[in-house]
Amino acid sequence: MARDNKYVLELIKQAGLVSPEQLEAAQQFVREFPGEISMVDALITKKIVSEAEITQLLAQEYGLEMIDLHNYTVPPEVVDAMPGDLAISYNVVPVMKHDDLLTVAMSDPGAMDVIDALRYRLGCDIEAVVATQEQINQILDANYRTPKDAMEGLMSQLGEEAGVMEKVDTMDEEENTEDDAPIIRLVSGIITDAYRFGASDIHMEPMEKRYRIRYRIDGVLREVDAPPKFLQPNLTSRLKIMARLDITEKRIPQDGRIKMSVGPKDIDLRVSSIPTTHGESIVMRILDKSSIQLDVPKLGFYADDMVLVNRILGMPDGIFLVTGPTGSGKTTSLYAFLNTINTVSRKIITVEDPVEYQLPGINQVQVDRYVNMTFAAALRAILRQAPNIVMIGEIRDVETAEIAINAALTGHLVFSTLHTNDAPGAITRLVDMGVKAFLVASAVRAIMAQRLLRRICKHCAADYTPTDMEKHLLGLSDEYLATHTFKKGKGCSSCGKTGYKGRIGIYEICMLDNDITELVYRNEPTQVIREAARRNGMHSLREDAMRKAEAGISTLEEVIRVTMMDED
């Protein structure tokens, strides 16, 4: 958008959107950052005028329609009507197509030469409408840009401020304040881009000669172009200030939280800083309250597993354990289960570290080791609150495990998590902790192991023939392949050329019936318990993953990646 010229500023004044006092405040702000920020940007930064108001003024001035692209999904055939490089370079997005007329949204209606260029390049008639730059960025991110493209664009925008950044780099970290405008915009841009691409984590890692930034998207880390190494201390200091960490302390790990807005949404980031050989490594977990899935049927259960889940949720007492590695979706599953059974007739209390999402109608307790509010201490206290259902974020030690078992044996339904590779392994893990086998057999009702598979992008899914290696690793016979078909994403603008978009759960559910309870009493090894569970109808993780590959939801490649340790 043409924000930094006198013409736009005159339009703002003529519309009466600013008072003399507000203009003076904006001018003072510009004087604090000479050559770094325009008057129009200052008005927006100070929240005197919004970007939407300026865009509306320009649209009226040029006689164009302004449209709202918030939550707008561009049809795939419209996306395909414009190559990604054109959309990104001209900063426009196609929104509608009718015969030979393509409607594109732009943020600067004064750039009519762009429309002429598009007519020539695309060989069709072009109609222009106006939208805010923020909304155009959202459409570009969703349909054309990859994380690498976004970071390149961000660094290009800040390239003119390299001199300012180098000057900032000569300052002590203790002096880095919120007045360091280039660093502030760079950090905000990194977080905003990660959120727009659906990343769950941001990893900022100092190497010996470079600074690496990676986004975890759909469970897989993807590296983006990182800022120069000399900005490492400034970026670290800025993030620690935002997370309210001690910027002078670089010898010990620190944890904090950041709250910020990305467009209309408020997001939380859980920040972890740890000293490494070449500086402090920072990982930020993005917590988006609007993204959590609280509808159990949408988690990816097939009908047979859904029957077991409903049976478990209807139990009056006992322990239900959810197992899996970090990032396998255990917390989301537990929240969905609690949301399903959350009624006015039941009192539900959770003990978590940390409380990631707030659930209405549920009492959630935050663990705080600094005041001796451990899982065990909190669990003892909440049992005096007479709950019907208790959720423990994680069973980490024998003390917590024994209290949870006692709660289950005294009429409470207890949900919790463990870090084990499969469902039967949770039994052995509890016994190894020091819990007596007969207590485990008496209290535990069911165990569910889970992982997350990447979904095939629905826009570029195509039929796929398994490779010889996939046939070998998965044991696929010619007879089996004659009756089953598979799909794989080719890679398109919608999925960032990966072929995948979104994730779905795979599950194995072990119900502790009389046979398995007897094995637990006798303290039999995990493999014996697992074989008994399979005989009683338990689907393994690999079998559930194969069902989803056969249905065209995921790929054989994902099945192998996620269930490599599953030999069944």
Coordinates of C-alpha atoms in Angstrom, one line a residue:
M1 CA 0.0 0.0 0.0
A2 CA 1.2 3.5 -0.8
R3 CA 1.4 4.7 2.7
D4 CA 4.4 6.9 2.8
N5 CA 3.3 9.6 0.4
K6 CA 1.7 13.0 1.1
Y7 CA -1.3 12.1 -1.0
V8 CA -2.5 9.3 1.3
L9 CA -1.9 11.6 4.4
E10 CA -3.9 14.3 2.8
L11 CA -6.8 11.9 2.2
I12 CA -6.7 11.0 5.9
K13 CA -6.8 14.6 6.9
Q14 CA -9.6 15.4 4.5
A15 CA -11.7 12.6 5.8
G16 CA -11.3 14.0 9.4
L17 CA -9.8 10.8 10.7
V18 CA -7.1 12.6 12.7
S19 CA -7.1 15.6 15.0
P20 CA -4.2 18.1 15.2
E21 CA -3.2 16.5 18.6
Q22 CA -3.1 13.1 17.1
L23 CA -1.0 14.3 14.1
E24 CA 1.5 15.8 16.5
A25 CA 1.7 12.5 18.5
A26 CA 2.4 10.7 15.2
Q27 CA 5.0 13.2 14.2
Q28 CA 6.8 12.8 17.5
F29 CA 6.8 9.1 17.0
V30 CA 8.3 9.5 13.5
R31 CA 11.0 11.8 15.0
E32 CA 12.0 9.0 17.4
F33 CA 12.8 6.7 14.4
P34 CA 14.2 9.0 11.7
G35 CA 14.1 7.4 8.3
E36 CA 12.5 4.2 9.7
I37 CA 8.8 4.9 9.7
S38 CA 6.4 7.0 7.7
M39 CA 3.6 9.2 9.0
V40 CA 0.9 6.8 7.8
D41 CA 2.6 3.9 9.5
A42 CA 3.0 5.9 12.6
L43 CA -0.8 6.6 12.6
I44 CA -1.5 2.9 12.3
T45 CA 1.1 1.9 14.9
K46 CA -0.3 4.4 17.4
K47 CA -3.8 3.0 16.6
I48 CA -5.0 6.5 15.6
V49 CA -6.1 5.2 12.2
S50 CA -6.7 1.6 11.2
E51 CA -5.3 -0.1 8.0
A52 CA -8.9 -0.9 7.0
E53 CA -9.9 2.8 7.2
I54 CA -7.0 3.8 5.0
T55 CA -7.8 1.0 2.5
Q56 CA -11.4 2.2 2.4
L57 CA -10.4 5.8 1.7
L58 CA -8.2 4.7 -1.2
A59 CA -10.9 2.4 -2.6
Q60 CA -13.4 5.3 -2.6
E61 CA -10.8 7.7 -4.2
Y62 CA -10.3 5.3 -7.1
G63 CA -13.9 4.2 -7.4
L64 CA -13.2 0.6 -6.6
E65 CA -15.1 -1.8 -4.4
M66 CA -13.6 -2.9 -1.1
I67 CA -14.2 -6.5 0.0
D68 CA -13.7 -8.4 3.2
L69 CA -11.5 -11.4 2.8
H70 CA -11.6 -12.4 6.5
N71 CA -12.1 -16.2 6.6
Y72 CA -12.6 -16.3 2.8
T73 CA -11.5 -19.5 1.1
V74 CA -10.5 -19.0 -2.5
P75 CA -11.8 -21.8 -4.7
P76 CA -9.0 -24.1 -6.0
E77 CA -9.8 -23.3 -9.7
V78 CA -9.4 -19.6 -8.9
V79 CA -6.1 -20.2 -7.2
D80 CA -4.9 -22.1 -10.2
A81 CA -5.8 -19.2 -12.5
M82 CA -2.8 -17.2 -11.2
P83 CA 0.7 -18.5 -10.8
G84 CA 2.1 -18.1 -7.3
D85 CA 5.1 -16.1 -8.5
L86 CA 2.8 -13.5 -10.1
A87 CA 0.6 -13.2 -7.0
I88 CA 3.5 -12.8 -4.7
S89 CA 5.5 -10.4 -6.9
Y90 CA 2.5 -8.2 -7.7
N91 CA 1.0 -8.5 -4.1
V92 CA -2.4 -9.4 -5.4
V93 CA -4.7 -12.4 -4.9
P94 CA -7.4 -13.8 -7.2
V95 CA -10.8 -14.0 -5.5
M96 CA -13.3 -14.9 -8.3
K97 CA -13.4 -16.1 -11.9
H98 CA -16.2 -15.9 -14.4
D99 CA -15.5 -17.0 -17.9
D100 CA -12.6 -14.8 -19.1
L101 CA -13.0 -12.3 -16.2
L102 CA -10.6 -12.7 -13.2
T103 CA -11.3 -10.6 -10.1
V104 CA -8.2 -9.8 -8.1
A105 CA -7.8 -8.1 -4.8
M106 CA -5.0 -5.5 -4.2
S107 CA -4.1 -3.2 -1.3
D108 CA -2.9 -0.3 -3.4
P109 CA -5.6 0.7 -6.0
G110 CA -3.2 3.4 -7.3
A111 CA -1.0 0.7 -8.9
M112 CA -3.1 0.3 -12.0
D113 CA 0.0 -0.7 -14.0
V114 CA -0.2 -4.0 -12.1
I115 CA -3.6 -4.6 -13.6
D116 CA -2.2 -3.9 -17.1
A117 CA 0.7 -6.3 -16.5
L118 CA -1.6 -9.1 -15.3
R119 CA -3.9 -8.7 -18.3
Y120 CA -0.8 -9.1 -20.5
R121 CA 0.7 -12.0 -18.5
L122 CA -2.5 -14.0 -18.0
G123 CA -4.2 -13.2 -21.3
C124 CA -7.6 -12.5 -19.8
D125 CA -9.6 -9.5 -18.5
I126 CA -8.8 -8.3 -15.0
E127 CA -11.2 -6.6 -12.6
A128 CA -9.7 -5.0 -9.5
V129 CA -11.2 -4.8 -6.0
V130 CA -9.5 -3.6 -2.8
A131 CA -8.7 -5.4 0.4
T132 CA -6.4 -4.8 3.4
Q133 CA -2.8 -5.8 3.2
E134 CA -3.3 -8.1 6.2
Q135 CA -6.1 -10.0 4.5
I136 CA -4.1 -10.3 1.2
N137 CA -1.2 -11.7 3.2
Q138 CA -3.5 -14.3 4.7
I139 CA -4.7 -15.4 1.3
L140 CA -1.1 -15.5 -0.1
D141 CA 0.1 -17.5 2.9
A142 CA -2.8 -20.0 2.6
N143 CA -2.4 -20.6 -1.2
Y144 CA 0.9 -19.5 -2.5
R145 CA 3.7 -18.9 0.0
T146 CA 5.8 -21.4 1.7
P147 CA 7.5 -20.6 5.1
K148 CA 10.7 -20.1 3.2
D149 CA 9.0 -17.5 0.9
A150 CA 7.6 -15.7 3.9
M151 CA 10.9 -15.4 5.6
E152 CA 12.6 -14.2 2.5
G153 CA 9.9 -11.5 2.1
L154 CA 10.3 -10.5 5.7
M155 CA 14.1 -10.2 5.5
S156 CA 13.7 -8.3 2.2
Q157 CA 11.3 -5.8 3.8
L158 CA 13.8 -5.2 6.6
G159 CA 16.8 -5.1 4.3
E160 CA 16.7 -1.4 4.1
E161 CA 17.1 -1.2 7.9
A162 CA 20.2 -3.4 8.0
G163 CA 22.2 -0.4 9.1
V164 CA 19.9 0.3 12.0
M165 CA 20.1 -3.4 12.9
E166 CA 23.9 -3.4 12.9
K167 CA 23.8 -0.4 15.1
V168 CA 21.4 -2.2 17.5
D169 CA 23.8 -5.1 17.5
T170 CA 26.6 -3.0 19.0
M171 CA 24.4 -2.3 22.1
D172 CA 24.5 -4.4 25.2
E173 CA 21.6 -6.9 25.5
E174 CA 20.5 -5.2 28.7
E175 CA 19.9 -2.0 26.6
N176 CA 17.7 -3.7 24.1
T177 CA 14.3 -2.2 24.8
E178 CA 11.0 -1.9 22.9
D179 CA 12.5 1.1 21.1
D180 CA 14.4 -1.2 18.8
A181 CA 11.8 -1.0 16.0
P182 CA 13.5 -3.2 13.4
I183 CA 14.1 -6.1 15.9
I184 CA 10.5 -5.7 17.2
R185 CA 9.1 -6.0 13.6
L186 CA 11.4 -9.0 12.8
V187 CA 10.3 -11.0 15.9
S188 CA 6.6 -10.2 15.3
G189 CA 7.0 -11.2 11.7
I190 CA 8.6 -14.5 12.6
I191 CA 5.8 -15.4 15.0
T192 CA 3.0 -14.1 12.7
D193 CA 4.3 -16.1 9.7
A194 CA 4.7 -19.3 11.8
Y195 CA 1.1 -18.9 13.0
R196 CA -0.3 -18.3 9.5
F197 CA 1.4 -21.4 8.2
G198 CA -0.2 -23.5 11.0
A199 CA 3.1 -24.2 12.9
S200 CA 2.8 -25.7 16.3
D201 CA 6.4 -24.7 17.4
I202 CA 9.1 -22.2 16.5
H203 CA 12.7 -23.3 17.0
M204 CA 15.3 -20.6 17.1
E205 CA 18.7 -22.4 17.4
P206 CA 22.2 -20.8 17.5
M207 CA 24.8 -22.6 15.4
E208 CA 28.5 -21.9 15.3
K209 CA 28.3 -19.7 12.2
R210 CA 24.6 -19.1 11.6
Y211 CA 21.3 -18.7 13.3
R212 CA 18.7 -21.4 12.4
I213 CA 15.0 -20.9 12.5
R214 CA 12.6 -23.8 11.9
Y215 CA 8.8 -24.1 12.1
R216 CA 7.1 -27.4 13.1
I217 CA 4.2 -27.8 10.6
D218 CA 2.0 -30.9 10.8
G219 CA 4.6 -32.5 13.1
V220 CA 7.6 -32.0 10.8
L221 CA 10.3 -29.4 11.1
R222 CA 10.8 -27.1 8.1
E223 CA 13.7 -24.7 8.0
V224 CA 13.2 -21.2 6.8
D225 CA 15.7 -18.5 5.7
A226 CA 17.1 -17.1 9.0
P227 CA 18.3 -13.6 9.9
P228 CA 22.1 -13.0 9.9
K229 CA 24.1 -14.4 12.8
F230 CA 24.9 -10.9 14.2
L231 CA 21.2 -10.5 15.1
Q232 CA 21.1 -13.5 17.4
P233 CA 21.6 -11.7 20.7
N234 CA 19.1 -9.0 19.8
L235 CA 16.4 -11.5 18.8
T236 CA 17.0 -13.5 22.0
S237 CA 16.8 -10.4 24.2
R238 CA 13.6 -9.3 22.5
L239 CA 11.9 -12.7 23.0
K240 CA 13.0 -12.9 26.6
I241 CA 11.6 -9.4 27.2
M242 CA 8.3 -10.4 25.6
A243 CA 8.2 -13.6 27.7
R244 CA 9.1 -11.7 30.9
L245 CA 12.3 -13.6 31.4
D246 CA 15.6 -12.4 32.9
I247 CA 17.7 -11.1 30.0
T248 CA 20.8 -10.9 32.2
E249 CA 20.6 -14.6 33.1
K250 CA 22.1 -16.8 30.4
R251 CA 23.4 -19.8 32.4
I252 CA 20.2 -21.6 33.3
P253 CA 17.0 -22.6 31.5
Q254 CA 14.0 -20.3 31.8
D255 CA 10.3 -20.6 30.9
G256 CA 7.8 -17.9 30.2
R257 CA 4.7 -17.0 28.1
I258 CA 3.9 -14.5 25.5
K259 CA 0.5 -13.2 24.6
M260 CA 0.0 -11.4 21.3
S261 CA -2.5 -10.7 18.6
V262 CA -2.3 -12.0 15.0
G263 CA -5.0 -10.2 13.1
P264 CA -8.3 -10.7 14.9
K265 CA -7.0 -13.6 17.0
D266 CA -5.2 -13.7 20.3
I267 CA -2.6 -16.4 20.7
D268 CA -0.4 -17.6 23.6
L269 CA 3.1 -18.8 23.2
R270 CA 4.9 -21.0 25.7
V271 CA 8.5 -20.0 25.7
S272 CA 11.5 -22.2 26.7
S273 CA 15.0 -20.9 26.8
I274 CA 18.1 -23.1 27.4
P275 CA 21.8 -22.2 27.2
T276 CA 23.8 -24.1 24.5
T277 CA 27.4 -24.0 23.3
H278 CA 26.7 -21.1 20.8
G279 CA 24.1 -19.1 22.7
E280 CA 20.6 -19.5 24.0
S281 CA 18.2 -21.8 22.1
I282 CA 14.6 -20.7 22.2
V283 CA 11.5 -22.9 21.5
M284 CA 8.1 -21.4 21.4
R285 CA 4.9 -23.6 21.5
I286 CA 2.0 -21.8 19.8
L287 CA -1.2 -22.2 21.7
D288 CA -4.2 -21.2 19.6
K289 CA -7.4 -21.6 21.6
S290 CA -9.6 -21.6 18.5
S291 CA -7.7 -24.5 16.9
I292 CA -8.2 -27.1 19.6
Q293 CA -10.5 -29.9 18.5
L294 CA -13.0 -30.7 21.3
D295 CA -15.3 -32.9 19.2
V296 CA -14.3 -36.5 19.8
P297 CA -15.7 -38.0 16.5
K298 CA -13.5 -35.5 14.6
L299 CA -10.3 -36.8 16.2
G300 CA -10.1 -39.7 13.8
F301 CA -11.7 -42.7 15.5
Y302 CA -13.2 -45.4 13.4
A303 CA -16.6 -46.9 14.5
D304 CA -15.1 -49.8 16.4
D305 CA -12.8 -47.6 18.4
M306 CA -15.5 -45.0 19.0
V307 CA -17.6 -47.7 20.7
L308 CA -14.7 -48.4 23.1
V309 CA -14.2 -44.7 23.7
N310 CA -17.8 -44.2 24.6
R311 CA -17.7 -47.2 26.9
I312 CA -14.7 -45.8 28.7
L313 CA -16.2 -42.4 29.1
G314 CA -19.3 -43.9 30.6
M315 CA -17.4 -45.8 33.3
P316 CA -18.1 -44.6 36.9
D317 CA -14.5 -45.1 38.2
G318 CA -11.0 -46.3 37.3
I319 CA -8.1 -45.0 35.4
F320 CA -8.0 -44.2 31.7
L321 CA -4.4 -43.6 30.4
V322 CA -3.5 -42.0 27.2
T323 CA 0.1 -42.7 26.0
G324 CA 2.4 -41.5 23.3
P325 CA 5.5 -39.3 22.8
T326 CA 5.5 -35.5 23.1
G327 CA 3.5 -33.9 20.3
S328 CA 1.3 -36.9 19.7
G329 CA -2.0 -35.1 20.6
K330 CA -2.5 -36.6 24.1
T331 CA -3.7 -33.3 25.6
T332 CA -6.1 -32.6 22.7
S333 CA -7.6 -36.1 23.2
L334 CA -8.0 -35.6 26.9
Y335 CA -9.6 -32.2 26.5
A336 CA -12.0 -33.6 23.9
F337 CA -13.0 -36.4 26.3
L338 CA -13.5 -34.0 29.2
N339 CA -15.6 -31.7 27.0
T340 CA -17.8 -34.6 26.1
I341 CA -18.6 -35.7 29.7
N342 CA -18.7 -32.1 31.1
T343 CA -22.2 -31.7 32.4
V344 CA -23.7 -29.8 35.3
S345 CA -24.2 -33.1 37.2
R346 CA -20.4 -33.8 37.3
K347 CA -17.6 -31.9 38.9
I348 CA -14.3 -32.1 36.9
I349 CA -11.0 -30.9 38.2
T350 CA -7.7 -31.1 36.3
V351 CA -4.1 -30.8 37.4
E352 CA -1.8 -29.6 34.6
D353 CA 1.7 -28.3 33.9
P354 CA 1.0 -26.0 32.2
V355 CA -2.7 -25.3 31.7
E356 CA -2.5 -24.9 27.9
Y357 CA -6.2 -24.2 27.2
Q358 CA -9.0 -23.1 29.5
L359 CA -12.1 -25.2 29.3
P360 CA -15.4 -23.6 30.4
G361 CA -17.1 -25.4 33.3
I362 CA -14.0 -27.3 34.4
N363 CA -11.8 -26.4 37.4
Q364 CA -8.2 -26.4 36.2
V365 CA -5.2 -26.3 38.6
Q366 CA -1.7 -25.1 37.5
V367 CA 1.3 -27.0 39.0
D368 CA 3.9 -24.7 40.4
R369 CA 7.0 -26.4 41.7
Y370 CA 8.4 -23.2 43.2
V371 CA 5.7 -23.1 45.9
N372 CA 5.7 -27.0 46.2
M373 CA 2.5 -27.3 44.2
T374 CA 3.5 -30.6 42.6
F375 CA 1.2 -33.0 40.9
A376 CA 1.0 -35.1 44.0
A377 CA 0.3 -32.1 46.3
A378 CA -2.3 -30.7 44.0
L379 CA -4.0 -34.2 43.6
R380 CA -4.2 -34.6 47.4
A381 CA -5.9 -31.2 47.7
I382 CA -8.4 -31.6 44.9
L383 CA -9.6 -35.0 46.2
R384 CA -10.9 -33.0 49.2
Q385 CA -13.0 -31.0 46.7
A386 CA -15.2 -34.1 46.1
P387 CA -14.8 -34.3 42.3
N388 CA -16.4 -36.9 40.1
I389 CA -13.7 -36.8 37.5
V390 CA -10.0 -36.0 37.8
M391 CA -7.5 -35.3 35.0
I392 CA -3.8 -35.4 35.8
G393 CA -1.6 -33.9 33.1
E394 CA 1.0 -36.6 33.5
I395 CA 1.9 -39.3 35.9
R396 CA 5.6 -38.7 36.5
D397 CA 6.5 -40.5 39.7
V398 CA 5.3 -43.3 42.0
E399 CA 3.7 -40.8 44.5
T400 CA 1.4 -39.3 41.9
A401 CA 0.6 -42.8 40.5
E402 CA -0.4 -44.2 43.9
I403 CA -2.6 -41.2 44.7
A404 CA -4.3 -41.5 41.3
I405 CA -4.8 -45.2 41.9
N406 CA -6.3 -44.6 45.3
A407 CA -8.6 -42.0 43.8
A408 CA -9.8 -44.5 41.2
L409 CA -10.3 -47.2 43.8
T410 CA -12.5 -44.8 45.9
G411 CA -14.9 -44.0 43.1
H412 CA -13.3 -41.4 40.9
L413 CA -12.8 -41.6 37.2
V414 CA -9.2 -40.5 36.5
F415 CA -7.7 -39.5 33.2
S416 CA -4.0 -39.1 32.8
T417 CA -1.0 -39.5 30.4
L418 CA 2.2 -41.5 30.3
H419 CA 5.1 -41.5 27.9
T420 CA 5.2 -45.1 26.5
N421 CA 5.5 -46.4 22.9
D422 CA 2.3 -48.5 23.0
A423 CA -0.8 -49.1 25.2
P424 CA 0.3 -52.3 27.0
G425 CA 3.6 -50.8 27.8
A426 CA 1.9 -48.3 30.2
I427 CA 1.3 -51.2 32.6
T428 CA 4.9 -52.2 32.7
R429 CA 5.9 -48.5 33.1
L430 CA 3.7 -48.1 36.2
V431 CA 5.1 -51.3 37.8
D432 CA 8.7 -50.1 37.0
M433 CA 7.8 -46.8 38.8
G434 CA 7.2 -48.8 41.9
V435 CA 3.4 -49.3 41.9
K436 CA 2.4 -52.7 43.0
A437 CA 1.0 -54.9 40.2
F438 CA -2.2 -55.8 42.0
L439 CA -3.0 -52.0 42.4
V440 CA -2.5 -51.5 38.7
A441 CA -4.7 -54.4 37.8
S442 CA -7.4 -53.2 40.2
A443 CA -7.5 -49.5 39.1
V444 CA -6.6 -49.3 35.4
R445 CA -9.6 -49.8 33.1
A446 CA -8.2 -48.9 29.7
I447 CA -5.1 -47.6 28.0
M448 CA -5.0 -45.8 24.6
A449 CA -1.8 -45.1 22.6
Q450 CA -1.9 -42.6 19.9
R451 CA 0.1 -40.8 17.2
L452 CA -0.6 -38.2 14.5
L453 CA -0.5 -38.9 10.8
R454 CA -0.3 -36.1 8.2
R455 CA -3.3 -35.9 6.0
I456 CA -3.0 -35.9 2.2
C457 CA -3.7 -32.5 0.8
K458 CA -7.2 -32.8 -0.8
H459 CA -6.3 -30.3 -3.5
C460 CA -3.5 -32.3 -5.0
A461 CA -4.3 -35.9 -4.0
A462 CA -3.6 -38.4 -6.8
D463 CA -3.5 -42.2 -7.2
Y464 CA -0.3 -43.7 -6.1
T465 CA 1.5 -47.0 -6.7
P466 CA 3.6 -48.3 -3.7
T467 CA 7.3 -48.6 -4.1
D468 CA 9.2 -51.8 -3.7
M469 CA 10.6 -50.5 -0.4
E470 CA 7.1 -49.7 0.9
K471 CA 5.9 -53.1 -0.1
H472 CA 8.8 -54.7 1.8
L473 CA 8.6 -52.6 5.0
L474 CA 4.8 -53.0 5.3
G475 CA 4.6 -56.6 4.0
L476 CA 2.2 -55.8 1.2
S477 CA 1.4 -58.9 -0.9
D478 CA 0.4 -58.8 -4.6
E479 CA -3.0 -60.2 -3.6
Y480 CA -3.5 -57.4 -1.1
L481 CA -2.4 -54.7 -3.6
A482 CA -4.9 -56.1 -6.2
T483 CA -7.8 -55.1 -4.0
H484 CA -6.5 -51.9 -2.4
T485 CA -5.6 -48.5 -3.8
F486 CA -3.6 -45.6 -2.3
K487 CA -3.1 -41.9 -2.8
K488 CA -0.4 -39.3 -2.3
G489 CA -0.3 -35.6 -2.7
K490 CA 1.6 -34.2 -5.6
G491 CA 2.4 -30.9 -3.9
C492 CA 0.6 -27.7 -4.6
S493 CA 0.2 -24.1 -3.5
S494 CA -2.4 -25.0 -0.9
C495 CA -0.1 -27.4 1.0
G496 CA 3.2 -25.5 0.5
K497 CA 4.4 -28.1 -2.1
T498 CA 4.5 -30.9 0.6
G499 CA 1.5 -32.9 -0.4
Y500 CA 0.2 -32.9 3.1
K501 CA -2.2 -30.5 5.0
G502 CA -3.4 -31.2 8.5
R503 CA -3.2 -34.3 10.7
I504 CA -5.4 -37.1 12.0
G505 CA -4.9 -39.4 14.9
I506 CA -4.2 -43.1 14.9
Y507 CA -5.1 -45.2 18.0
E508 CA -4.7 -48.5 19.7
I509 CA -7.0 -49.1 22.7
C510 CA -6.3 -51.8 25.2
M511 CA -9.2 -52.7 27.5
L512 CA -8.2 -54.5 30.7
D513 CA -10.6 -57.4 30.7
N514 CA -10.4 -60.4 33.1
D515 CA -7.7 -62.2 31.0
I516 CA -5.4 -59.1 30.9
T517 CA -6.0 -58.3 34.5
E518 CA -4.9 -61.8 35.5
L519 CA -1.7 -61.2 33.5
V520 CA -1.0 -57.9 35.2
Y521 CA -1.6 -59.6 38.6
R522 CA 1.1 -62.1 37.7
N523 CA 3.4 -59.3 36.6
E524 CA 3.8 -60.7 33.1
P525 CA 6.0 -58.8 30.6
T526 CA 4.6 -56.3 28.1
Q527 CA 4.8 -58.6 25.1
V528 CA 2.7 -61.2 26.8
I529 CA 0.1 -58.6 27.7
R530 CA 0.2 -57.2 24.2
E531 CA -0.4 -60.6 22.6
A532 CA -3.4 -61.2 24.8
A533 CA -4.8 -57.7 23.9
R534 CA -4.4 -58.5 20.2
R535 CA -6.3 -61.8 20.7
N536 CA -9.1 -59.9 22.3
G537 CA -9.4 -57.6 19.3
M538 CA -7.0 -54.6 19.9
H539 CA -6.0 -52.9 16.7
S540 CA -2.3 -51.8 16.7
L541 CA -1.2 -48.4 15.7
R542 CA 0.1 -49.7 12.4
E543 CA -3.2 -51.4 11.6
D544 CA -5.2 -48.2 12.3
A545 CA -2.7 -46.2 10.2
M546 CA -3.1 -48.7 7.3
R547 CA -6.9 -48.3 7.5
K548 CA -6.4 -44.5 7.0
A549 CA -4.0 -45.0 4.2
E550 CA -6.4 -47.4 2.5
A551 CA -9.2 -44.8 2.8
G552 CA -7.0 -42.2 1.1
I553 CA -6.6 -40.1 4.2
S554 CA -2.9 -40.5 4.5
T555 CA 0.0 -42.1 2.7
L556 CA 2.1 -45.3 3.1
E557 CA 5.1 -43.1 3.6
E558 CA 3.4 -41.6 6.7
V559 CA 2.5 -45.0 8.0
I560 CA 6.1 -46.1 7.9
R561 CA 7.4 -42.9 9.4
V562 CA 5.0 -42.8 12.3
T563 CA 4.7 -46.5 13.1
M564 CA 8.3 -47.6 12.4
M565 CA 8.5 -49.1 15.9
D566 CA 5.3 -51.1 15.6
E567 CA 6.1 -54.6 14.4
D568 CA 2.5 -55.8 14.2

